[in-house]
Amino acid sequence: MFEAFRGSVAQWECDMMGHMNVRHYFAKCDQAIRFTALKLGITPQKSRDEGIELVITDQHVRFLQEQHAGSGLGIRMGVLDFSDKQIRLYQEIYNTLSGDIATTFITTAEPRRVADDELVAWPEMAQAFAAANQTEIPNYAQPRSLDLAPGTDTMTMQTIEELGLYESSAGAISGANCDVAGRIRPAFLIGHIADGVVNMTQKFKTRGFIDDPERRIGGAVLEYRLIYRYRPRAGSLFTVRTGLAEVMEKTNRFATWMMDLETGKPILSAASVGLSFDLDTRKVVAPPPEARAEMAAMMTPGLFI
């Protein structure tokens, strides 16, 4: 594998849980993708002159170890598959001080023309680079609770309303969060989902668990599957709708759809597995049976991404 990023965790990148917020893992991953694009022949100059970019379409992510302010981070990556239409990459964010793996990404990306979002041919050097940097997915990065099956193309705002999915966040796409082509960066799509987690927690909380005055209970995501359906431009309005898909002993599975309010088109769909943990001991907290039963009553049957 090759090195594609070096940096650290800033204090401002950490959230109320005391660790680096999920959006910043994706932001650092995005920087590594851009470094990889350079190696594939999609240079910054080529992007500016010809309007060609390496566009992420699908990701599977596992969060293995939380990172705190001051942690040094690196990203190494390799190529899993390469074809004339797409590349599948393996990336892992690791702590440069301890060597521990923090997060793993399985990322699918395509060479696209910004103007019309059409696929284009790879630069000449791409195939040779991909062949020289082949790797495999290690056991600790394999999908655990989420599969990588193709997503559905049938979700509409009407279906979302019929399913009764909860609006956890909504707003407008800021130009400050977009790339040079004016389209939102993936990290900020995740950021808008993360912005709604507090609202989602309030919606799906259970009596006597989250509100226990004797304990400071927080939450964290263990695993994500994301399908990027299209990248809206600055000024686009969105809504994020979430439903509870499954309640397990220590974890819960959610499904989330981000929709364009003007066009009704899906922007992003995501499946996630999360848990509760004690903010003081940093240990996982399993909800008692009565809390799980309460949450099970809030599940949305037939929820999908």
PDB file of C-alpha atoms in Angstrom:
ATOM      1  CA  MET A   1       0.000   0.000   0.000  1.00  0.00           C
ATOM      2  CA  PHE A   2       1.071   3.600  -0.520  1.00  0.00           C
ATOM      3  CA  GLU A   3       0.904   6.599   1.819  1.00  0.00           C
ATOM      4  CA  ALA A   4      -1.697   9.176   0.797  1.00  0.00           C
ATOM      5  CA  PHE A   5      -2.141  11.548   3.762  1.00  0.00           C
ATOM      6  CA  ARG A   6      -0.379  12.879   6.860  1.00  0.00           C
ATOM      7  CA  GLY A   7      -1.923  15.151   9.460  1.00  0.00           C
ATOM      8  CA  SER A   8      -3.367  15.309  12.945  1.00  0.00           C
ATOM      9  CA  VAL A   9      -6.588  15.783  14.916  1.00  0.00           C
ATOM     10  CA  ALA A  10      -7.325  19.412  15.798  1.00  0.00           C
ATOM     11  CA  GLN A  11      -9.315  20.357  18.888  1.00  0.00           C
ATOM     12  CA  TRP A  12     -12.005  21.959  16.746  1.00  0.00           C
ATOM     13  CA  GLU A  13     -12.496  18.658  14.878  1.00  0.00           C
ATOM     14  CA  CYS A  14     -13.711  16.964  18.084  1.00  0.00           C
ATOM     15  CA  ASP A  15     -17.351  16.902  19.186  1.00  0.00           C
ATOM     16  CA  MET A  16     -19.294  16.660  22.435  1.00  0.00           C
ATOM     17  CA  MET A  17     -18.341  12.977  22.682  1.00  0.00           C
ATOM     18  CA  GLY A  18     -14.707  13.995  23.155  1.00  0.00           C
ATOM     19  CA  HIS A  19     -13.406  12.415  19.950  1.00  0.00           C
ATOM     20  CA  MET A  20     -12.911  13.430  16.327  1.00  0.00           C
ATOM     21  CA  ASN A  21     -16.284  13.891  14.663  1.00  0.00           C
ATOM     22  CA  VAL A  22     -17.213  11.486  11.884  1.00  0.00           C
ATOM     23  CA  ARG A  23     -17.175  14.155   9.164  1.00  0.00           C
ATOM     24  CA  HIS A  24     -13.448  14.748   9.625  1.00  0.00           C
ATOM     25  CA  TYR A  25     -12.591  11.097   8.979  1.00  0.00           C
ATOM     26  CA  PHE A  26     -14.340  11.520   5.636  1.00  0.00           C
ATOM     27  CA  ALA A  27     -12.628  14.863   4.998  1.00  0.00           C
ATOM     28  CA  LYS A  28      -9.192  13.297   5.480  1.00  0.00           C
ATOM     29  CA  CYS A  29     -10.229  10.325   3.345  1.00  0.00           C
ATOM     30  CA  ASP A  30     -11.277  12.775   0.611  1.00  0.00           C
ATOM     31  CA  GLN A  31      -7.817  14.356   0.677  1.00  0.00           C
ATOM     32  CA  ALA A  32      -6.265  10.906   0.244  1.00  0.00           C
ATOM     33  CA  ILE A  33      -8.594  10.248  -2.711  1.00  0.00           C
ATOM     34  CA  ARG A  34      -7.330  13.433  -4.354  1.00  0.00           C
ATOM     35  CA  PHE A  35      -3.743  12.287  -3.869  1.00  0.00           C
ATOM     36  CA  THR A  36      -4.708   8.984  -5.513  1.00  0.00           C
ATOM     37  CA  ALA A  37      -6.337  10.841  -8.409  1.00  0.00           C
ATOM     38  CA  LEU A  38      -2.969  12.504  -9.033  1.00  0.00           C
ATOM     39  CA  LYS A  39      -1.292   9.085  -9.189  1.00  0.00           C
ATOM     40  CA  LEU A  40      -3.961   7.917 -11.652  1.00  0.00           C
ATOM     41  CA  GLY A  41      -3.264  10.860 -13.942  1.00  0.00           C
ATOM     42  CA  ILE A  42      -6.204  13.045 -12.895  1.00  0.00           C
ATOM     43  CA  THR A  43      -4.003  15.904 -11.776  1.00  0.00           C
ATOM     44  CA  PRO A  44      -5.279  19.194 -10.312  1.00  0.00           C
ATOM     45  CA  GLN A  45      -4.308  20.904 -13.577  1.00  0.00           C
ATOM     46  CA  LYS A  46      -6.206  18.304 -15.631  1.00  0.00           C
ATOM     47  CA  SER A  47      -9.242  18.806 -13.398  1.00  0.00           C
ATOM     48  CA  ARG A  48      -9.082  22.558 -13.932  1.00  0.00           C
ATOM     49  CA  ASP A  49      -8.422  22.409 -17.685  1.00  0.00           C
ATOM     50  CA  GLU A  50     -10.646  19.478 -18.688  1.00  0.00           C
ATOM     51  CA  GLY A  51     -13.209  19.374 -15.886  1.00  0.00           C
ATOM     52  CA  ILE A  52     -12.457  15.749 -14.977  1.00  0.00           C
ATOM     53  CA  GLU A  53     -12.614  14.461 -11.411  1.00  0.00           C
ATOM     54  CA  LEU A  54     -12.410  11.189  -9.497  1.00  0.00           C
ATOM     55  CA  VAL A  55     -15.910  10.970  -8.010  1.00  0.00           C
ATOM     56  CA  ILE A  56     -16.774   8.750  -5.031  1.00  0.00           C
ATOM     57  CA  THR A  57     -19.938   6.699  -5.593  1.00  0.00           C
ATOM     58  CA  ASP A  58     -19.961   4.112  -2.782  1.00  0.00           C
ATOM     59  CA  GLN A  59     -18.230   3.598   0.572  1.00  0.00           C
ATOM     60  CA  HIS A  60     -18.125   1.077   3.386  1.00  0.00           C
ATOM     61  CA  VAL A  61     -16.545   2.346   6.601  1.00  0.00           C
ATOM     62  CA  ARG A  62     -15.596   0.752   9.912  1.00  0.00           C
ATOM     63  CA  PHE A  63     -14.606   2.820  12.935  1.00  0.00           C
ATOM     64  CA  LEU A  64     -12.223   0.731  15.026  1.00  0.00           C
ATOM     65  CA  GLN A  65     -10.660   3.185  17.476  1.00  0.00           C
ATOM     66  CA  GLU A  66     -11.680   6.709  18.461  1.00  0.00           C
ATOM     67  CA  GLN A  67      -9.148   9.492  17.953  1.00  0.00           C
ATOM     68  CA  HIS A  68      -8.676  12.550  20.164  1.00  0.00           C
ATOM     69  CA  ALA A  69      -7.210  16.040  19.785  1.00  0.00           C
ATOM     70  CA  GLY A  70      -3.470  15.880  19.219  1.00  0.00           C
ATOM     71  CA  SER A  71      -3.458  12.421  17.632  1.00  0.00           C
ATOM     72  CA  GLY A  72      -1.211  12.082  14.594  1.00  0.00           C
ATOM     73  CA  LEU A  73      -2.946  10.491  11.596  1.00  0.00           C
ATOM     74  CA  GLY A  74      -1.816   8.894   8.363  1.00  0.00           C
ATOM     75  CA  ILE A  75      -3.678   7.177   5.531  1.00  0.00           C
ATOM     76  CA  ARG A  76      -2.330   4.267   3.506  1.00  0.00           C
ATOM     77  CA  MET A  77      -4.237   2.717   0.667  1.00  0.00           C
ATOM     78  CA  GLY A  78      -4.190   0.278  -2.206  1.00  0.00           C
ATOM     79  CA  VAL A  79      -6.245  -0.822  -5.214  1.00  0.00           C
ATOM     80  CA  LEU A  80      -8.782  -3.647  -4.869  1.00  0.00           C
ATOM     81  CA  ASP A  81     -10.250  -3.632  -8.387  1.00  0.00           C
ATOM     82  CA  PHE A  82      -9.798  -1.601 -11.554  1.00  0.00           C
ATOM     83  CA  SER A  83     -11.931  -1.486 -14.712  1.00  0.00           C
ATOM     84  CA  ASP A  84     -12.508   0.900 -17.586  1.00  0.00           C
ATOM     85  CA  LYS A  85     -15.352   2.518 -15.633  1.00  0.00           C
ATOM     86  CA  GLN A  86     -14.321   2.532 -11.976  1.00  0.00           C
ATOM     87  CA  ILE A  87     -11.722   1.841  -9.328  1.00  0.00           C
ATOM     88  CA  ARG A  88     -12.257   0.239  -5.920  1.00  0.00           C
ATOM     89  CA  LEU A  89      -9.838   1.337  -3.225  1.00  0.00           C
ATOM     90  CA  TYR A  90      -8.966   0.204   0.282  1.00  0.00           C
ATOM     91  CA  GLN A  91      -7.945   2.948   2.716  1.00  0.00           C
ATOM     92  CA  GLU A  92      -7.049   2.850   6.385  1.00  0.00           C
ATOM     93  CA  ILE A  93      -6.543   5.766   8.722  1.00  0.00           C
ATOM     94  CA  TYR A  94      -3.986   4.939  11.378  1.00  0.00           C
ATOM     95  CA  ASN A  95      -2.515   6.679  14.414  1.00  0.00           C
ATOM     96  CA  THR A  96       1.047   7.642  13.487  1.00  0.00           C
ATOM     97  CA  LEU A  97       2.133   7.585  17.142  1.00  0.00           C
ATOM     98  CA  SER A  98       0.780   4.166  18.155  1.00  0.00           C
ATOM     99  CA  GLY A  99       0.384   2.494  14.760  1.00  0.00           C
ATOM    100  CA  ASP A 100      -3.189   1.476  15.668  1.00  0.00           C
ATOM    101  CA  ILE A 101      -5.814   1.364  12.908  1.00  0.00           C
ATOM    102  CA  ALA A 102      -8.523   3.961  13.539  1.00  0.00           C
ATOM    103  CA  THR A 103     -10.843   3.628  10.545  1.00  0.00           C
ATOM    104  CA  THR A 104     -11.106   1.621   7.328  1.00  0.00           C
ATOM    105  CA  PHE A 105     -12.741   2.611   4.042  1.00  0.00           C
ATOM    106  CA  ILE A 106     -13.697   0.544   1.006  1.00  0.00           C
ATOM    107  CA  THR A 107     -14.294   3.207  -1.634  1.00  0.00           C
ATOM    108  CA  THR A 108     -15.609   2.978  -5.189  1.00  0.00           C
ATOM    109  CA  ALA A 109     -14.850   5.944  -7.452  1.00  0.00           C
ATOM    110  CA  GLU A 110     -15.274   6.833 -11.117  1.00  0.00           C
ATOM    111  CA  PRO A 111     -13.613   9.270 -13.558  1.00  0.00           C
ATOM    112  CA  ARG A 112     -16.322  11.762 -14.481  1.00  0.00           C
ATOM    113  CA  ARG A 113     -16.670  15.005 -16.384  1.00  0.00           C
ATOM    114  CA  VAL A 114     -17.930  17.735 -14.071  1.00  0.00           C
ATOM    115  CA  ALA A 115     -20.061  19.562 -16.651  1.00  0.00           C
ATOM    116  CA  ASP A 116     -22.479  16.691 -17.347  1.00  0.00           C
ATOM    117  CA  ASP A 117     -21.413  14.043 -14.786  1.00  0.00           C
ATOM    118  CA  GLU A 118     -20.644  11.589 -17.613  1.00  0.00           C
ATOM    119  CA  LEU A 119     -18.030   8.841 -17.339  1.00  0.00           C
ATOM    120  CA  VAL A 120     -14.775   9.493 -19.192  1.00  0.00           C
ATOM    121  CA  ALA A 121     -11.781   7.336 -20.104  1.00  0.00           C
ATOM    122  CA  TRP A 122      -8.959   6.919 -17.611  1.00  0.00           C
ATOM    123  CA  PRO A 123      -5.682   8.722 -18.313  1.00  0.00           C
ATOM    124  CA  GLU A 124      -3.037   6.490 -19.912  1.00  0.00           C
ATOM    125  CA  MET A 125      -1.043   5.953 -16.713  1.00  0.00           C
ATOM    126  CA  ALA A 126      -4.017   4.817 -14.589  1.00  0.00           C
ATOM    127  CA  GLN A 127      -3.979   1.109 -15.427  1.00  0.00           C
ATOM    128  CA  ALA A 128      -0.261   0.703 -14.724  1.00  0.00           C
ATOM    129  CA  PHE A 129      -0.575   2.475 -11.372  1.00  0.00           C
ATOM    130  CA  ALA A 130      -3.563   0.317 -10.378  1.00  0.00           C
ATOM    131  CA  ALA A 131      -1.731  -2.882 -11.324  1.00  0.00           C
ATOM    132  CA  ALA A 132       1.341  -1.898  -9.299  1.00  0.00           C
ATOM    133  CA  ASN A 133      -0.626  -1.097  -6.142  1.00  0.00           C
ATOM    134  CA  GLN A 134      -2.965  -4.059  -5.720  1.00  0.00           C
ATOM    135  CA  THR A 135      -4.027  -5.007  -2.202  1.00  0.00           C
ATOM    136  CA  GLU A 136      -6.692  -7.042  -0.386  1.00  0.00           C
ATOM    137  CA  ILE A 137      -9.180  -6.171   2.335  1.00  0.00           C
ATOM    138  CA  PRO A 138      -7.815  -7.260   5.736  1.00  0.00           C
ATOM    139  CA  ASN A 139     -10.109  -9.154   8.113  1.00  0.00           C
ATOM    140  CA  TYR A 140     -10.578  -6.164  10.420  1.00  0.00           C
ATOM    141  CA  ALA A 141     -11.945  -4.085   7.536  1.00  0.00           C
ATOM    142  CA  GLN A 142     -14.452  -6.627   6.196  1.00  0.00           C
ATOM    143  CA  PRO A 143     -18.153  -5.670   6.381  1.00  0.00           C
ATOM    144  CA  ARG A 144     -19.517  -6.924   9.692  1.00  0.00           C
ATOM    145  CA  SER A 145     -23.132  -5.883  10.223  1.00  0.00           C
ATOM    146  CA  LEU A 146     -23.852  -4.254   6.837  1.00  0.00           C
ATOM    147  CA  ASP A 147     -23.654  -5.771   3.372  1.00  0.00           C
ATOM    148  CA  LEU A 148     -22.458  -4.214   0.120  1.00  0.00           C
ATOM    149  CA  ALA A 149     -25.464  -5.171  -2.011  1.00  0.00           C
ATOM    150  CA  PRO A 150     -26.514  -2.654  -4.693  1.00  0.00           C
ATOM    151  CA  GLY A 151     -28.891   0.004  -3.411  1.00  0.00           C
ATOM    152  CA  THR A 152     -32.407   0.712  -4.616  1.00  0.00           C
ATOM    153  CA  ASP A 153     -33.284   3.329  -7.224  1.00  0.00           C
ATOM    154  CA  THR A 154     -36.928   3.576  -6.198  1.00  0.00           C
ATOM    155  CA  MET A 155     -36.899   5.894  -3.162  1.00  0.00           C
ATOM    156  CA  THR A 156     -39.042   9.022  -3.498  1.00  0.00           C
ATOM    157  CA  MET A 157     -40.233  11.739  -1.125  1.00  0.00           C
ATOM    158  CA  GLN A 158     -43.678  10.151  -1.246  1.00  0.00           C
ATOM    159  CA  THR A 159     -42.253   6.817  -0.057  1.00  0.00           C
ATOM    160  CA  ILE A 160     -40.312   8.587   2.688  1.00  0.00           C
ATOM    161  CA  GLU A 161     -43.506  10.248   3.917  1.00  0.00           C
ATOM    162  CA  GLU A 162     -45.390   6.950   3.758  1.00  0.00           C
ATOM    163  CA  LEU A 163     -42.654   5.234   5.804  1.00  0.00           C
ATOM    164  CA  GLY A 164     -42.804   8.044   8.350  1.00  0.00           C
ATOM    165  CA  LEU A 165     -39.042   8.617   8.388  1.00  0.00           C
ATOM    166  CA  TYR A 166     -37.960  11.217  10.926  1.00  0.00           C
ATOM    167  CA  GLU A 167     -36.434  14.524   9.770  1.00  0.00           C
ATOM    168  CA  SER A 168     -33.195  14.713  11.738  1.00  0.00           C
ATOM    169  CA  SER A 169     -31.712  17.676   9.850  1.00  0.00           C
ATOM    170  CA  ALA A 170     -32.491  20.033   6.969  1.00  0.00           C
ATOM    171  CA  GLY A 171     -30.915  23.093   5.404  1.00  0.00           C
ATOM    172  CA  ALA A 172     -29.118  24.562   2.405  1.00  0.00           C
ATOM    173  CA  ILE A 173     -25.823  23.546   0.806  1.00  0.00           C
ATOM    174  CA  SER A 174     -23.175  26.170   1.576  1.00  0.00           C
ATOM    175  CA  GLY A 175     -20.751  27.267  -1.114  1.00  0.00           C
ATOM    176  CA  ALA A 176     -17.966  27.011   1.469  1.00  0.00           C
ATOM    177  CA  ASN A 177     -18.565  23.243   1.569  1.00  0.00           C
ATOM    178  CA  CYS A 178     -18.305  22.721  -2.187  1.00  0.00           C
ATOM    179  CA  ASP A 179     -15.388  21.889  -4.480  1.00  0.00           C
ATOM    180  CA  VAL A 180     -14.034  24.036  -7.316  1.00  0.00           C
ATOM    181  CA  ALA A 181     -16.867  22.790  -9.545  1.00  0.00           C
ATOM    182  CA  GLY A 182     -19.471  24.023  -7.056  1.00  0.00           C
ATOM    183  CA  ARG A 183     -20.617  20.567  -5.922  1.00  0.00           C
ATOM    184  CA  ILE A 184     -20.712  19.556  -2.270  1.00  0.00           C
ATOM    185  CA  ARG A 185     -17.795  17.491  -0.963  1.00  0.00           C
ATOM    186  CA  PRO A 186     -18.642  14.038   0.478  1.00  0.00           C
ATOM    187  CA  ALA A 187     -17.415  14.957   3.972  1.00  0.00           C
ATOM    188  CA  PHE A 188     -20.032  17.682   4.244  1.00  0.00           C
ATOM    189  CA  LEU A 189     -22.821  15.323   3.184  1.00  0.00           C
ATOM    190  CA  ILE A 190     -21.808  13.172   6.149  1.00  0.00           C
ATOM    191  CA  GLY A 191     -21.559  16.325   8.223  1.00  0.00           C
ATOM    192  CA  HIS A 192     -25.202  17.158   7.559  1.00  0.00           C
ATOM    193  CA  ILE A 193     -26.177  13.658   8.695  1.00  0.00           C
ATOM    194  CA  ALA A 194     -24.003  14.039  11.807  1.00  0.00           C
ATOM    195  CA  ASP A 195     -25.654  17.392  12.558  1.00  0.00           C
ATOM    196  CA  GLY A 196     -28.935  15.537  13.052  1.00  0.00           C
ATOM    197  CA  VAL A 197     -27.669  12.866  15.449  1.00  0.00           C
ATOM    198  CA  VAL A 198     -28.752  14.808  18.559  1.00  0.00           C
ATOM    199  CA  ASN A 199     -32.267  15.148  17.142  1.00  0.00           C
ATOM    200  CA  MET A 200     -32.285  11.473  16.156  1.00  0.00           C
ATOM    201  CA  THR A 201     -31.185  10.454  19.661  1.00  0.00           C
ATOM    202  CA  GLN A 202     -34.058  12.435  21.161  1.00  0.00           C
ATOM    203  CA  LYS A 203     -36.480  10.757  18.760  1.00  0.00           C
ATOM    204  CA  PHE A 204     -35.372   7.195  19.499  1.00  0.00           C
ATOM    205  CA  LYS A 205     -34.319   7.525  23.139  1.00  0.00           C
ATOM    206  CA  THR A 206     -35.898   5.287  25.785  1.00  0.00           C
ATOM    207  CA  ARG A 207     -37.053   6.127  29.279  1.00  0.00           C
ATOM    208  CA  GLY A 208     -34.569   5.521  32.085  1.00  0.00           C
ATOM    209  CA  PHE A 209     -31.595   4.965  29.789  1.00  0.00           C
ATOM    210  CA  ILE A 210     -30.442   8.034  27.878  1.00  0.00           C
ATOM    211  CA  ASP A 211     -31.909  10.324  30.560  1.00  0.00           C
ATOM    212  CA  ASP A 212     -30.261   8.559  33.518  1.00  0.00           C
ATOM    213  CA  PRO A 213     -28.995  11.513  35.658  1.00  0.00           C
ATOM    214  CA  GLU A 214     -26.285   9.323  37.202  1.00  0.00           C
ATOM    215  CA  ARG A 215     -24.569   8.574  33.899  1.00  0.00           C
ATOM    216  CA  ARG A 216     -23.291  10.565  30.954  1.00  0.00           C
ATOM    217  CA  ILE A 217     -24.326   8.473  27.972  1.00  0.00           C
ATOM    218  CA  GLY A 218     -23.114   9.261  24.466  1.00  0.00           C
ATOM    219  CA  GLY A 219     -23.230   7.520  21.125  1.00  0.00           C
ATOM    220  CA  ALA A 220     -20.902   6.446  18.337  1.00  0.00           C
ATOM    221  CA  VAL A 221     -21.111   4.888  14.882  1.00  0.00           C
ATOM    222  CA  LEU A 222     -19.279   1.598  14.355  1.00  0.00           C
ATOM    223  CA  GLU A 223     -19.995   0.972  10.688  1.00  0.00           C
ATOM    224  CA  TYR A 224     -21.368   2.845   7.669  1.00  0.00           C
ATOM    225  CA  ARG A 225     -22.481   1.938   4.151  1.00  0.00           C
ATOM    226  CA  LEU A 226     -23.008   4.982   1.937  1.00  0.00           C
ATOM    227  CA  ILE A 227     -24.287   5.313  -1.621  1.00  0.00           C
ATOM    228  CA  TYR A 228     -23.654   8.721  -3.207  1.00  0.00           C
ATOM    229  CA  ARG A 229     -26.426   9.253  -5.738  1.00  0.00           C
ATOM    230  CA  TYR A 230     -25.678  12.758  -6.975  1.00  0.00           C
ATOM    231  CA  ARG A 231     -23.786  15.807  -5.746  1.00  0.00           C
ATOM    232  CA  PRO A 232     -25.944  18.918  -5.373  1.00  0.00           C
ATOM    233  CA  ARG A 233     -24.577  22.391  -5.968  1.00  0.00           C
ATOM    234  CA  ALA A 234     -24.329  25.331  -3.589  1.00  0.00           C
ATOM    235  CA  GLY A 235     -27.750  26.679  -2.648  1.00  0.00           C
ATOM    236  CA  SER A 236     -29.593  23.366  -3.018  1.00  0.00           C
ATOM    237  CA  LEU A 237     -32.041  22.598  -0.218  1.00  0.00           C
ATOM    238  CA  PHE A 238     -32.021  19.221   1.496  1.00  0.00           C
ATOM    239  CA  THR A 239     -33.775  17.143   4.114  1.00  0.00           C
ATOM    240  CA  VAL A 240     -32.254  14.206   6.008  1.00  0.00           C
ATOM    241  CA  ARG A 241     -34.730  11.472   6.953  1.00  0.00           C
ATOM    242  CA  THR A 242     -33.860   8.591   9.273  1.00  0.00           C
ATOM    243  CA  GLY A 243     -35.546   5.418  10.472  1.00  0.00           C
ATOM    244  CA  LEU A 244     -34.662   2.680  12.939  1.00  0.00           C
ATOM    245  CA  ALA A 245     -34.206  -0.552  10.978  1.00  0.00           C
ATOM    246  CA  GLU A 246     -33.058  -3.071  13.598  1.00  0.00           C
ATOM    247  CA  VAL A 247     -32.530  -3.295  17.369  1.00  0.00           C
ATOM    248  CA  MET A 248     -29.790  -5.634  18.596  1.00  0.00           C
ATOM    249  CA  GLU A 249     -28.350  -6.464  22.012  1.00  0.00           C
ATOM    250  CA  LYS A 250     -25.715  -3.711  22.087  1.00  0.00           C
ATOM    251  CA  THR A 251     -26.148  -1.952  18.760  1.00  0.00           C
ATOM    252  CA  ASN A 252     -28.870  -0.520  16.530  1.00  0.00           C
ATOM    253  CA  ARG A 253     -29.071  -0.236  12.759  1.00  0.00           C
ATOM    254  CA  PHE A 254     -30.426   2.897  11.110  1.00  0.00           C
ATOM    255  CA  ALA A 255     -31.221   3.822   7.506  1.00  0.00           C
ATOM    256  CA  THR A 256     -30.910   7.415   6.325  1.00  0.00           C
ATOM    257  CA  TRP A 257     -31.890   9.206   3.134  1.00  0.00           C
ATOM    258  CA  MET A 258     -30.763  12.707   2.174  1.00  0.00           C
ATOM    259  CA  MET A 259     -33.145  14.190  -0.390  1.00  0.00           C
ATOM    260  CA  ASP A 260     -33.132  17.290  -2.607  1.00  0.00           C
ATOM    261  CA  LEU A 261     -36.190  19.323  -1.601  1.00  0.00           C
ATOM    262  CA  GLU A 262     -36.502  21.049  -4.982  1.00  0.00           C
ATOM    263  CA  THR A 263     -36.190  18.030  -7.271  1.00  0.00           C
ATOM    264  CA  GLY A 264     -37.188  15.222  -4.902  1.00  0.00           C
ATOM    265  CA  LYS A 265     -34.084  13.297  -6.007  1.00  0.00           C
ATOM    266  CA  PRO A 266     -32.068  11.197  -3.547  1.00  0.00           C
ATOM    267  CA  ILE A 267     -28.668  12.748  -2.806  1.00  0.00           C
ATOM    268  CA  LEU A 268     -27.309  10.066  -0.493  1.00  0.00           C
ATOM    269  CA  SER A 269     -28.499   6.922   1.242  1.00  0.00           C
ATOM    270  CA  ALA A 270     -26.748   5.412   4.240  1.00  0.00           C
ATOM    271  CA  ALA A 271     -27.016   2.431   6.549  1.00  0.00           C
ATOM    272  CA  SER A 272     -25.284   2.738   9.907  1.00  0.00           C
ATOM    273  CA  VAL A 273     -24.681   0.687  13.038  1.00  0.00           C
ATOM    274  CA  GLY A 274     -24.368   2.631  16.270  1.00  0.00           C
ATOM    275  CA  LEU A 275     -24.122   2.070  19.994  1.00  0.00           C
ATOM    276  CA  SER A 276     -24.282   3.892  23.310  1.00  0.00           C
ATOM    277  CA  PHE A 277     -21.238   4.335  25.523  1.00  0.00           C
ATOM    278  CA  ASP A 278     -20.358   5.843  28.888  1.00  0.00           C
ATOM    279  CA  LEU A 279     -18.604   9.173  28.309  1.00  0.00           C
ATOM    280  CA  ASP A 280     -16.578   8.797  31.507  1.00  0.00           C
ATOM    281  CA  THR A 281     -15.436   5.162  31.302  1.00  0.00           C
ATOM    282  CA  ARG A 282     -15.444   5.095  27.438  1.00  0.00           C
ATOM    283  CA  LYS A 283     -17.085   1.662  27.699  1.00  0.00           C
ATOM    284  CA  VAL A 284     -20.007   0.310  25.667  1.00  0.00           C
ATOM    285  CA  VAL A 285     -23.356   0.462  27.447  1.00  0.00           C
ATOM    286  CA  ALA A 286     -25.914  -2.204  26.510  1.00  0.00           C
ATOM    287  CA  PRO A 287     -29.523  -1.016  26.857  1.00  0.00           C
ATOM    288  CA  PRO A 288     -31.579  -3.098  29.300  1.00  0.00           C
ATOM    289  CA  PRO A 289     -34.212  -5.455  27.809  1.00  0.00           C
ATOM    290  CA  GLU A 290     -37.067  -3.044  28.546  1.00  0.00           C
ATOM    291  CA  ALA A 291     -35.256  -0.253  26.670  1.00  0.00           C
ATOM    292  CA  ARG A 292     -34.657  -2.518  23.670  1.00  0.00           C
ATOM    293  CA  ALA A 293     -38.330  -3.493  23.638  1.00  0.00           C
ATOM    294  CA  GLU A 294     -39.273   0.184  23.666  1.00  0.00           C
ATOM    295  CA  MET A 295     -36.957   0.879  20.745  1.00  0.00           C
ATOM    296  CA  ALA A 296     -38.205  -2.153  18.802  1.00  0.00           C
ATOM    297  CA  ALA A 297     -41.663  -0.587  18.847  1.00  0.00           C
ATOM    298  CA  MET A 298     -40.200   2.415  16.961  1.00  0.00           C
ATOM    299  CA  MET A 299     -38.722   0.351  14.116  1.00  0.00           C
ATOM    300  CA  THR A 300     -39.779   0.982  10.509  1.00  0.00           C
ATOM    301  CA  PRO A 301     -40.632  -2.328   8.774  1.00  0.00           C
ATOM    302  CA  GLY A 302     -39.141  -2.802   5.315  1.00  0.00           C
ATOM    303  CA  LEU A 303     -36.622   0.018   5.624  1.00  0.00           C
ATOM    304  CA  PHE A 304     -33.909  -0.069   2.956  1.00  0.00           C
ATOM    305  CA  ILE A 305     -31.173   1.986   1.264  1.00  0.00           C
TER     306      ILE A 305
END
